[in-house]
PDB file of C-alpha atoms in Angstrom:
ATOM      1  CA  MET A 131      25.086 123.103  54.910  1.00  0.00           C
ATOM      2  CA  LYS A 132      24.878 120.938  51.788  1.00  0.00           C
ATOM      3  CA  LEU A 133      27.640 118.380  51.329  1.00  0.00           C
ATOM      4  CA  LYS A 134      29.131 120.082  48.232  1.00  0.00           C
ATOM      5  CA  ALA A 135      29.352 123.450  49.942  1.00  0.00           C
ATOM      6  CA  PHE A 136      30.758 121.802  53.074  1.00  0.00           C
ATOM      7  CA  LEU A 137      33.488 120.088  51.087  1.00  0.00           C
ATOM      8  CA  LEU A 138      34.360 123.352  49.340  1.00  0.00           C
ATOM      9  CA  VAL A 139      34.837 124.972  52.732  1.00  0.00           C
ATOM     10  CA  LEU A 140      37.061 122.116  53.901  1.00  0.00           C
ATOM     11  CA  PHE A 141      39.064 121.518  50.738  1.00  0.00           C
ATOM     12  CA  GLY A 142      38.872 124.741  48.737  1.00  0.00           C
ATOM     13  CA  ALA A 143      42.393 125.830  49.709  1.00  0.00           C
ATOM     14  CA  TYR A 144      43.762 122.292  49.955  1.00  0.00           C
ATOM     15  CA  PRO A 145      42.796 120.379  46.774  1.00  0.00           C
ATOM     16  CA  ARG A 146      45.320 117.582  47.402  1.00  0.00           C
ATOM     17  CA  ARG A 147      43.446 116.602  50.553  1.00  0.00           C
ATOM     18  CA  THR A 148      40.568 115.104  48.582  1.00  0.00           C
ATOM     19  CA  SER A 149      42.581 111.855  48.427  1.00  0.00           C
ATOM     20  CA  THR A 150      42.166 111.481  52.191  1.00  0.00           C
ATOM     21  CA  LEU A 151      38.363 111.744  52.241  1.00  0.00           C
ATOM     22  CA  ARG A 152      38.193 108.403  54.026  1.00  0.00           C
ATOM     23  CA  TYR A 153      39.018 110.328  57.208  1.00  0.00           C
ATOM     24  CA  LEU A 154      35.963 112.597  56.879  1.00  0.00           C
ATOM     25  CA  PRO A 155      33.779 110.474  59.224  1.00  0.00           C
ATOM     26  CA  LEU A 156      36.518 110.508  61.873  1.00  0.00           C
ATOM     27  CA  TYR A 157      36.903 114.282  61.493  1.00  0.00           C
ATOM     28  CA  LEU A 158      33.152 114.838  61.941  1.00  0.00           C
ATOM     29  CA  GLN A 159      33.081 112.495  64.942  1.00  0.00           C
ATOM     30  CA  GLN A 160      35.962 114.338  66.621  1.00  0.00           C
ATOM     31  CA  LYS A 161      34.434 117.723  65.857  1.00  0.00           C
ATOM     32  CA  ALA A 162      31.100 116.679  67.390  1.00  0.00           C
ATOM     33  CA  ALA A 163      32.865 115.327  70.487  1.00  0.00           C
ATOM     34  CA  PHE A 164      34.847 118.565  70.868  1.00  0.00           C
ATOM     35  CA  VAL A 165      31.704 120.723  70.683  1.00  0.00           C
ATOM     36  CA  ALA A 166      29.773 118.374  73.011  1.00  0.00           C
ATOM     37  CA  ALA A 167      32.566 118.763  75.565  1.00  0.00           C
ATOM     38  CA  GLY A 168      32.107 122.537  75.530  1.00  0.00           C
ATOM     39  CA  GLY A 169      34.736 123.479  72.954  1.00  0.00           C
ATOM     40  CA  GLU A 170      34.186 126.507  70.712  1.00  0.00           C
ATOM     41  CA  ILE A 171      35.415 126.412  67.093  1.00  0.00           C
ATOM     42  CA  ALA A 172      36.390 129.660  65.361  1.00  0.00           C
ATOM     43  CA  HIS A 173      37.775 128.140  62.130  1.00  0.00           C
ATOM     44  CA  GLU A 174      37.805 124.681  60.578  1.00  0.00           C
ATOM     45  CA  HIS A 175      40.932 123.211  58.948  1.00  0.00           C
ATOM     46  CA  ALA A 176      40.492 119.717  57.546  1.00  0.00           C
ATOM     47  CA  ILE A 177      44.084 118.472  57.669  1.00  0.00           C
ATOM     48  CA  PHE A 178      43.177 114.867  56.964  1.00  0.00           C
ATOM     49  CA  GLU A 179      46.626 113.710  55.793  1.00  0.00           C
ATOM     50  CA  ASP A 180      48.010 114.055  59.325  1.00  0.00           C
ATOM     51  CA  TYR A 181      45.810 111.203  60.556  1.00  0.00           C
ATOM     52  CA  ALA A 182      48.080 108.685  58.813  1.00  0.00           C
ATOM     53  CA  ASP A 183      51.310 110.682  58.452  1.00  0.00           C
ATOM     54  CA  GLN A 184      54.569 109.762  60.176  1.00  0.00           C
ATOM     55  CA  ALA A 185      56.133 111.828  62.957  1.00  0.00           C
ATOM     56  CA  GLY A 186      58.467 113.432  60.434  1.00  0.00           C
ATOM     57  CA  THR A 187      60.901 112.680  57.621  1.00  0.00           C
ATOM     58  CA  ALA A 188      63.991 110.675  58.579  1.00  0.00           C
ATOM     59  CA  ARG A 189      65.350 110.001  55.114  1.00  0.00           C
ATOM     60  CA  GLY A 190      66.758 111.762  52.072  1.00  0.00           C
ATOM     61  CA  HIS A 191      69.953 113.567  51.139  1.00  0.00           C
ATOM     62  CA  TYR A 192      69.838 116.489  53.535  1.00  0.00           C
ATOM     63  CA  PHE A 193      68.559 114.651  56.586  1.00  0.00           C
ATOM     64  CA  HIS A 194      71.313 112.043  56.428  1.00  0.00           C
ATOM     65  CA  GLN A 195      74.264 114.168  55.314  1.00  0.00           C
ATOM     66  CA  ASP A 196      73.567 117.029  57.731  1.00  0.00           C
ATOM     67  CA  LEU A 197      73.230 114.795  60.762  1.00  0.00           C
ATOM     68  CA  LEU A 198      76.093 112.471  59.813  1.00  0.00           C
ATOM     69  CA  VAL A 199      78.685 115.160  59.102  1.00  0.00           C
ATOM     70  CA  ALA A 200      77.675 117.220  62.125  1.00  0.00           C
ATOM     71  CA  GLY A 201      78.461 114.114  64.161  1.00  0.00           C
ATOM     72  CA  PHE A 202      81.874 113.844  62.492  1.00  0.00           C
ATOM     73  CA  VAL A 203      82.674 117.448  63.406  1.00  0.00           C
ATOM     74  CA  HIS A 204      81.517 116.891  66.983  1.00  0.00           C
ATOM     75  CA  THR A 205      83.779 113.857  67.336  1.00  0.00           C
ATOM     76  CA  ALA A 206      86.816 115.514  65.701  1.00  0.00           C
ATOM     77  CA  LYS A 207      86.556 118.730  67.790  1.00  0.00           C
ATOM     78  CA  PRO A 208      88.536 120.899  65.350  1.00  0.00           C
ATOM     79  CA  LEU A 209      90.018 124.240  66.328  1.00  0.00           C
ATOM     80  CA  ARG A 210      88.311 126.087  63.476  1.00  0.00           C
ATOM     81  CA  HIS A 211      85.490 124.817  61.296  1.00  0.00           C
ATOM     82  CA  ILE A 212      84.399 126.687  58.162  1.00  0.00           C
ATOM     83  CA  ASP A 213      81.419 125.761  55.996  1.00  0.00           C
ATOM     84  CA  VAL A 214      80.868 126.713  52.370  1.00  0.00           C
ATOM     85  CA  GLY A 215      77.332 126.825  51.033  1.00  0.00           C
ATOM     86  CA  SER A 216      75.667 124.137  53.157  1.00  0.00           C
ATOM     87  CA  ARG A 217      72.099 124.379  54.384  1.00  0.00           C
ATOM     88  CA  ILE A 218      71.757 126.958  57.164  1.00  0.00           C
ATOM     89  CA  ASP A 219      68.622 125.421  58.713  1.00  0.00           C
ATOM     90  CA  GLY A 220      70.157 121.949  58.532  1.00  0.00           C
ATOM     91  CA  PHE A 221      73.866 121.215  58.822  1.00  0.00           C
ATOM     92  CA  VAL A 222      74.943 124.683  59.967  1.00  0.00           C
ATOM     93  CA  ALA A 223      72.266 124.744  62.668  1.00  0.00           C
ATOM     94  CA  HIS A 224      73.269 121.255  63.844  1.00  0.00           C
ATOM     95  CA  VAL A 225      76.903 122.278  64.281  1.00  0.00           C
ATOM     96  CA  ALA A 226      76.073 125.673  65.793  1.00  0.00           C
ATOM     97  CA  ALA A 227      74.185 123.883  68.559  1.00  0.00           C
ATOM     98  CA  PHE A 228      77.474 122.716  70.080  1.00  0.00           C
ATOM     99  CA  ARG A 229      80.293 124.881  68.648  1.00  0.00           C
ATOM    100  CA  PRO A 230      81.119 127.983  66.580  1.00  0.00           C
ATOM    101  CA  ILE A 231      80.914 127.631  62.796  1.00  0.00           C
ATOM    102  CA  GLU A 232      81.954 130.134  60.129  1.00  0.00           C
ATOM    103  CA  VAL A 233      79.831 130.208  56.981  1.00  0.00           C
ATOM    104  CA  ILE A 234      80.807 131.398  53.505  1.00  0.00           C
ATOM    105  CA  ASP A 235      78.109 131.642  50.815  1.00  0.00           C
ATOM    106  CA  ILE A 236      77.727 133.600  47.589  1.00  0.00           C
ATOM    107  CA  ARG A 237      74.177 134.509  48.643  1.00  0.00           C
ATOM    108  CA  PRO A 238      73.358 137.073  51.329  1.00  0.00           C
ATOM    109  CA  LEU A 239      72.169 135.916  54.731  1.00  0.00           C
ATOM    110  CA  SER A 240      69.970 137.891  57.097  1.00  0.00           C
ATOM    111  CA  MET A 241      71.501 138.636  60.473  1.00  0.00           C
ATOM    112  CA  THR A 242      71.132 135.911  63.076  1.00  0.00           C
ATOM    113  CA  LYS A 243      71.180 136.318  66.847  1.00  0.00           C
ATOM    114  CA  HIS A 244      72.914 132.975  67.274  1.00  0.00           C
ATOM    115  CA  GLN A 245      76.475 133.799  68.289  1.00  0.00           C
ATOM    116  CA  ASN A 246      77.857 130.445  67.116  1.00  0.00           C
ATOM    117  CA  ILE A 247      77.151 131.342  63.460  1.00  0.00           C
ATOM    118  CA  CYS A 248      79.553 133.775  61.792  1.00  0.00           C
ATOM    119  CA  TYR A 249      78.663 134.599  58.172  1.00  0.00           C
ATOM    120  CA  VAL A 250      80.779 136.074  55.367  1.00  0.00           C
ATOM    121  CA  GLN A 251      79.544 136.517  51.792  1.00  0.00           C
ATOM    122  CA  GLY A 252      82.001 135.258  49.199  1.00  0.00           C
ATOM    123  CA  ASN A 253      82.503 133.386  45.940  1.00  0.00           C
ATOM    124  CA  LEU A 254      84.538 130.212  46.434  1.00  0.00           C
ATOM    125  CA  MET A 255      85.414 130.086  42.729  1.00  0.00           C
ATOM    126  CA  ASP A 256      87.511 133.228  43.323  1.00  0.00           C
ATOM    127  CA  LEU A 257      89.212 132.615  46.653  1.00  0.00           C
ATOM    128  CA  ASP A 258      90.612 135.468  48.702  1.00  0.00           C
ATOM    129  CA  PRO A 259      94.368 134.808  49.184  1.00  0.00           C
ATOM    130  CA  GLY A 260      93.832 135.522  52.865  1.00  0.00           C
ATOM    131  CA  LEU A 261      91.848 132.283  53.115  1.00  0.00           C
ATOM    132  CA  HIS A 262      94.711 129.948  52.185  1.00  0.00           C
ATOM    133  CA  GLU A 263      95.397 127.317  54.868  1.00  0.00           C
ATOM    134  CA  VAL A 264      93.201 128.898  57.525  1.00  0.00           C
ATOM    135  CA  CYS A 265      91.257 125.996  59.078  1.00  0.00           C
ATOM    136  CA  ASP A 266      91.638 122.411  60.210  1.00  0.00           C
ATOM    137  CA  SER A 267      88.052 121.450  59.350  1.00  0.00           C
ATOM    138  CA  LEU A 268      85.946 122.357  56.328  1.00  0.00           C
ATOM    139  CA  SER A 269      82.567 121.337  54.922  1.00  0.00           C
ATOM    140  CA  CYS A 270      80.712 121.880  51.655  1.00  0.00           C
ATOM    141  CA  LEU A 271      77.515 119.827  51.571  1.00  0.00           C
ATOM    142  CA  HIS A 272      75.261 119.623  48.518  1.00  0.00           C
ATOM    143  CA  ALA A 273      76.638 122.892  47.172  1.00  0.00           C
ATOM    144  CA  ILE A 274      79.599 122.346  44.860  1.00  0.00           C
ATOM    145  CA  GLU A 275      77.368 120.842  42.156  1.00  0.00           C
ATOM    146  CA  HIS A 276      75.878 124.329  41.651  1.00  0.00           C
ATOM    147  CA  PHE A 277      79.135 126.256  41.238  1.00  0.00           C
ATOM    148  CA  GLY A 278      79.360 127.989  37.871  1.00  0.00           C
ATOM    149  CA  LEU A 279      75.783 127.315  36.741  1.00  0.00           C
ATOM    150  CA  GLY A 280      74.450 130.772  37.601  1.00  0.00           C
ATOM    151  CA  ARG A 281      71.527 129.523  39.671  1.00  0.00           C
ATOM    152  CA  TYR A 282      72.520 131.419  42.801  1.00  0.00           C
ATOM    153  CA  GLY A 283      73.951 134.523  41.195  1.00  0.00           C
ATOM    154  CA  ASP A 284      77.404 133.004  40.669  1.00  0.00           C
ATOM    155  CA  PRO A 285      79.418 133.628  37.466  1.00  0.00           C
ATOM    156  CA  VAL A 286      78.822 131.019  34.759  1.00  0.00           C
ATOM    157  CA  ASP A 287      81.821 128.696  34.488  1.00  0.00           C
ATOM    158  CA  PRO A 288      81.761 125.111  33.114  1.00  0.00           C
ATOM    159  CA  LEU A 289      84.669 124.311  35.456  1.00  0.00           C
ATOM    160  CA  GLY A 290      83.198 126.082  38.459  1.00  0.00           C
ATOM    161  CA  HIS A 291      82.966 122.889  40.512  1.00  0.00           C
ATOM    162  CA  ARG A 292      86.648 122.132  39.944  1.00  0.00           C
ATOM    163  CA  ARG A 293      87.730 125.646  40.828  1.00  0.00           C
ATOM    164  CA  GLY A 294      85.597 125.456  43.945  1.00  0.00           C
ATOM    165  CA  PHE A 295      87.015 122.107  44.985  1.00  0.00           C
ATOM    166  CA  ASP A 296      90.616 123.246  44.446  1.00  0.00           C
ATOM    167  CA  ASN A 297      89.932 126.289  46.609  1.00  0.00           C
ATOM    168  CA  LEU A 298      88.477 124.107  49.353  1.00  0.00           C
ATOM    169  CA  VAL A 299      91.754 122.205  49.389  1.00  0.00           C
ATOM    170  CA  ARG A 300      93.686 125.487  49.534  1.00  0.00           C
ATOM    171  CA  MET A 301      91.672 126.670  52.540  1.00  0.00           C
ATOM    172  CA  LEU A 302      92.526 123.580  54.526  1.00  0.00           C
ATOM    173  CA  LYS A 303      95.667 123.147  56.590  1.00  0.00           C
ATOM    174  CA  GLY A 304      97.764 120.007  56.221  1.00  0.00           C
ATOM    175  CA  GLY A 305      96.201 117.207  58.273  1.00  0.00           C
ATOM    176  CA  GLY A 306      92.827 118.952  58.256  1.00  0.00           C
ATOM    177  CA  HIS A 307      89.504 117.312  57.381  1.00  0.00           C
ATOM    178  CA  LEU A 308      87.290 118.101  54.391  1.00  0.00           C
ATOM    179  CA  TYR A 309      83.668 116.913  54.301  1.00  0.00           C
ATOM    180  CA  VAL A 310      82.046 117.286  50.890  1.00  0.00           C
ATOM    181  CA  SER A 311      78.842 115.912  49.396  1.00  0.00           C
ATOM    182  CA  PHE A 312      77.030 116.176  46.078  1.00  0.00           C
ATOM    183  CA  PRO A 313      74.637 114.237  43.803  1.00  0.00           C
ATOM    184  CA  ILE A 314      76.046 110.988  42.441  1.00  0.00           C
ATOM    185  CA  GLY A 315      74.851 108.792  39.601  1.00  0.00           C
ATOM    186  CA  ARG A 316      75.437 109.043  35.875  1.00  0.00           C
ATOM    187  CA  SER A 317      77.618 112.087  35.212  1.00  0.00           C
ATOM    188  CA  ALA A 318      75.588 114.926  33.705  1.00  0.00           C
ATOM    189  CA  VAL A 319      74.988 118.676  33.826  1.00  0.00           C
ATOM    190  CA  HIS A 320      71.405 119.779  34.491  1.00  0.00           C
ATOM    191  CA  PHE A 321      71.680 123.461  33.598  1.00  0.00           C
ATOM    192  CA  ASN A 322      71.141 125.638  35.579  1.00  0.00           C
ATOM    193  CA  ALA A 323      70.002 123.383  38.423  1.00  0.00           C
ATOM    194  CA  HIS A 324      72.944 121.163  39.355  1.00  0.00           C
ATOM    195  CA  ARG A 325      75.495 118.611  38.227  1.00  0.00           C
ATOM    196  CA  VAL A 326      75.484 114.874  38.920  1.00  0.00           C
ATOM    197  CA  PHE A 327      78.883 113.201  39.284  1.00  0.00           C
ATOM    198  CA  ASP A 328      80.118 109.655  38.939  1.00  0.00           C
ATOM    199  CA  PRO A 329      80.793 108.381  42.490  1.00  0.00           C
ATOM    200  CA  THR A 330      84.550 108.012  41.826  1.00  0.00           C
ATOM    201  CA  GLU A 331      85.040 111.266  39.900  1.00  0.00           C
ATOM    202  CA  VAL A 332      86.042 113.255  42.994  1.00  0.00           C
ATOM    203  CA  LEU A 333      89.056 110.992  43.535  1.00  0.00           C
ATOM    204  CA  GLY A 334      90.585 112.466  40.386  1.00  0.00           C
ATOM    205  CA  TRP A 335      89.997 115.990  41.682  1.00  0.00           C
ATOM    206  CA  ALA A 336      91.679 115.122  44.967  1.00  0.00           C
ATOM    207  CA  GLY A 337      94.728 113.526  43.371  1.00  0.00           C
ATOM    208  CA  ASP A 338      97.516 112.972  45.878  1.00  0.00           C
ATOM    209  CA  ARG A 339      96.552 116.063  47.907  1.00  0.00           C
ATOM    210  CA  LEU A 340      93.818 114.305  49.885  1.00  0.00           C
ATOM    211  CA  GLU A 341      93.372 110.949  51.555  1.00  0.00           C
ATOM    212  CA  LEU A 342      89.855 109.481  51.484  1.00  0.00           C
ATOM    213  CA  LEU A 343      88.963 108.453  55.035  1.00  0.00           C
ATOM    214  CA  ARG A 344      85.451 107.172  54.379  1.00  0.00           C
ATOM    215  CA  PHE A 345      82.625 107.203  51.852  1.00  0.00           C
ATOM    216  CA  ASP A 346      78.959 107.174  52.818  1.00  0.00           C
ATOM    217  CA  TYR A 347      76.030 107.611  50.486  1.00  0.00           C
ATOM    218  CA  VAL A 348      72.280 108.044  50.286  1.00  0.00           C
ATOM    219  CA  ASP A 349      70.602 105.861  47.669  1.00  0.00           C
ATOM    220  CA  ASP A 350      67.766 106.655  45.254  1.00  0.00           C
ATOM    221  CA  ALA A 351      65.195 105.684  47.891  1.00  0.00           C
ATOM    222  CA  GLY A 352      66.651 108.132  50.421  1.00  0.00           C
ATOM    223  CA  ASP A 353      68.280 105.506  52.656  1.00  0.00           C
ATOM    224  CA  LEU A 354      71.765 105.874  54.148  1.00  0.00           C
ATOM    225  CA  HIS A 355      74.623 103.425  53.525  1.00  0.00           C
ATOM    226  CA  LEU A 356      77.484 103.858  55.982  1.00  0.00           C
ATOM    227  CA  ASP A 357      81.235 103.528  55.381  1.00  0.00           C
ATOM    228  CA  GLN A 358      81.162 101.945  51.936  1.00  0.00           C
ATOM    229  CA  SER A 359      83.975 100.982  49.558  1.00  0.00           C
ATOM    230  CA  LEU A 360      84.440 102.852  46.289  1.00  0.00           C
ATOM    231  CA  ALA A 361      86.125  99.776  44.838  1.00  0.00           C
ATOM    232  CA  THR A 362      82.589  98.771  43.827  1.00  0.00           C
ATOM    233  CA  PRO A 363      80.780 102.128  43.505  1.00  0.00           C
ATOM    234  CA  PRO A 364      76.990 102.147  43.814  1.00  0.00           C
ATOM    235  CA  ARG A 365      74.838 102.360  40.713  1.00  0.00           C
ATOM    236  CA  LEU A 366      72.402 105.199  41.226  1.00  0.00           C
ATOM    237  CA  ASP A 367      70.259 107.655  39.279  1.00  0.00           C
ATOM    238  CA  TYR A 368      70.318 110.489  41.820  1.00  0.00           C
ATOM    239  CA  GLY A 369      71.946 109.610  45.093  1.00  0.00           C
ATOM    240  CA  CYS A 370      74.138 111.652  47.410  1.00  0.00           C
ATOM    241  CA  GLY A 371      77.797 110.870  47.992  1.00  0.00           C
ATOM    242  CA  ILE A 372      79.292 111.981  51.320  1.00  0.00           C
ATOM    243  CA  TYR A 373      83.099 112.037  51.300  1.00  0.00           C
ATOM    244  CA  SER A 374      85.419 112.527  54.273  1.00  0.00           C
ATOM    245  CA  PHE A 375      88.961 113.505  53.277  1.00  0.00           C
ATOM    246  CA  ARG A 376      92.130 114.395  55.144  1.00  0.00           C
ATOM    247  CA  LYS A 377      94.636 116.767  53.552  1.00  0.00           C
ATOM    248  CA  ARG A 378      98.081 115.263  53.337  1.00  0.00           C
ATOM    249  CA  PRO A 379     100.698 117.402  55.126  1.00  0.00           C
ATOM    250  CA  ALA A 380     102.883 117.364  51.994  1.00  0.00           C
ATOM    251  CA  ALA A 381     100.023 119.114  50.146  1.00  0.00           C
ATOM    252  CA  ALA A 382      99.872 122.014  52.598  1.00  0.00           C
ATOM    253  CA  ASN A 383     100.843 124.478  49.873  1.00  0.00           C
ATOM    254  CA  ALA A 384      98.607 123.000  47.169  1.00  0.00           C
TER     255      ALA A 384
END
């Protein structure tokens, strides 16, 4: 087979792999060794980027927030934990590995055979009165920035994030824990994708109803910074703030 035709076979469906052509000699050497050892090849897939790739991705917003907050829930051992809108194949799966978790999302979810995941479809901007003060632990990770922008079929509302946050507080019993995360940096609306908030903005939403227990964040490079002070908030373009609050008992009816 001529070289051009050979390369079309290898890279036709994977044009980005041409940048890893330096691994072609190694690929051919391994292929020849496999055949010489009696191996039979039915199809060839030149996945050259895996020669130098890492074992996986251990950075970024979702990796850090999902693992960190799941650890908080495990340590706290709440009686009832409810999640609103977080990633099912990330945070929710982490928590469901060791305890039941109830999930509320405006989007539908296909049935799962995992008994630790209980799903209910709902719009947090319009809270059912039956959900007032129902849990002692609550999470909403990388979701509230979307509320009211229409991206996920939700009603358009410029104050959707505030309505959602107030309803999170209403769901929580006095003394309960709220874990919330969202993009932080220079405050802006990216319609209809998401919002970015100033790192200290959420303190105004919380008012005297919530006590901030700790603040963690993921920086622009995807690295985690643990238990930081908001007295000197980080300067970021698009980071992720992870906030752990406790609802003050006096705010039980807020």
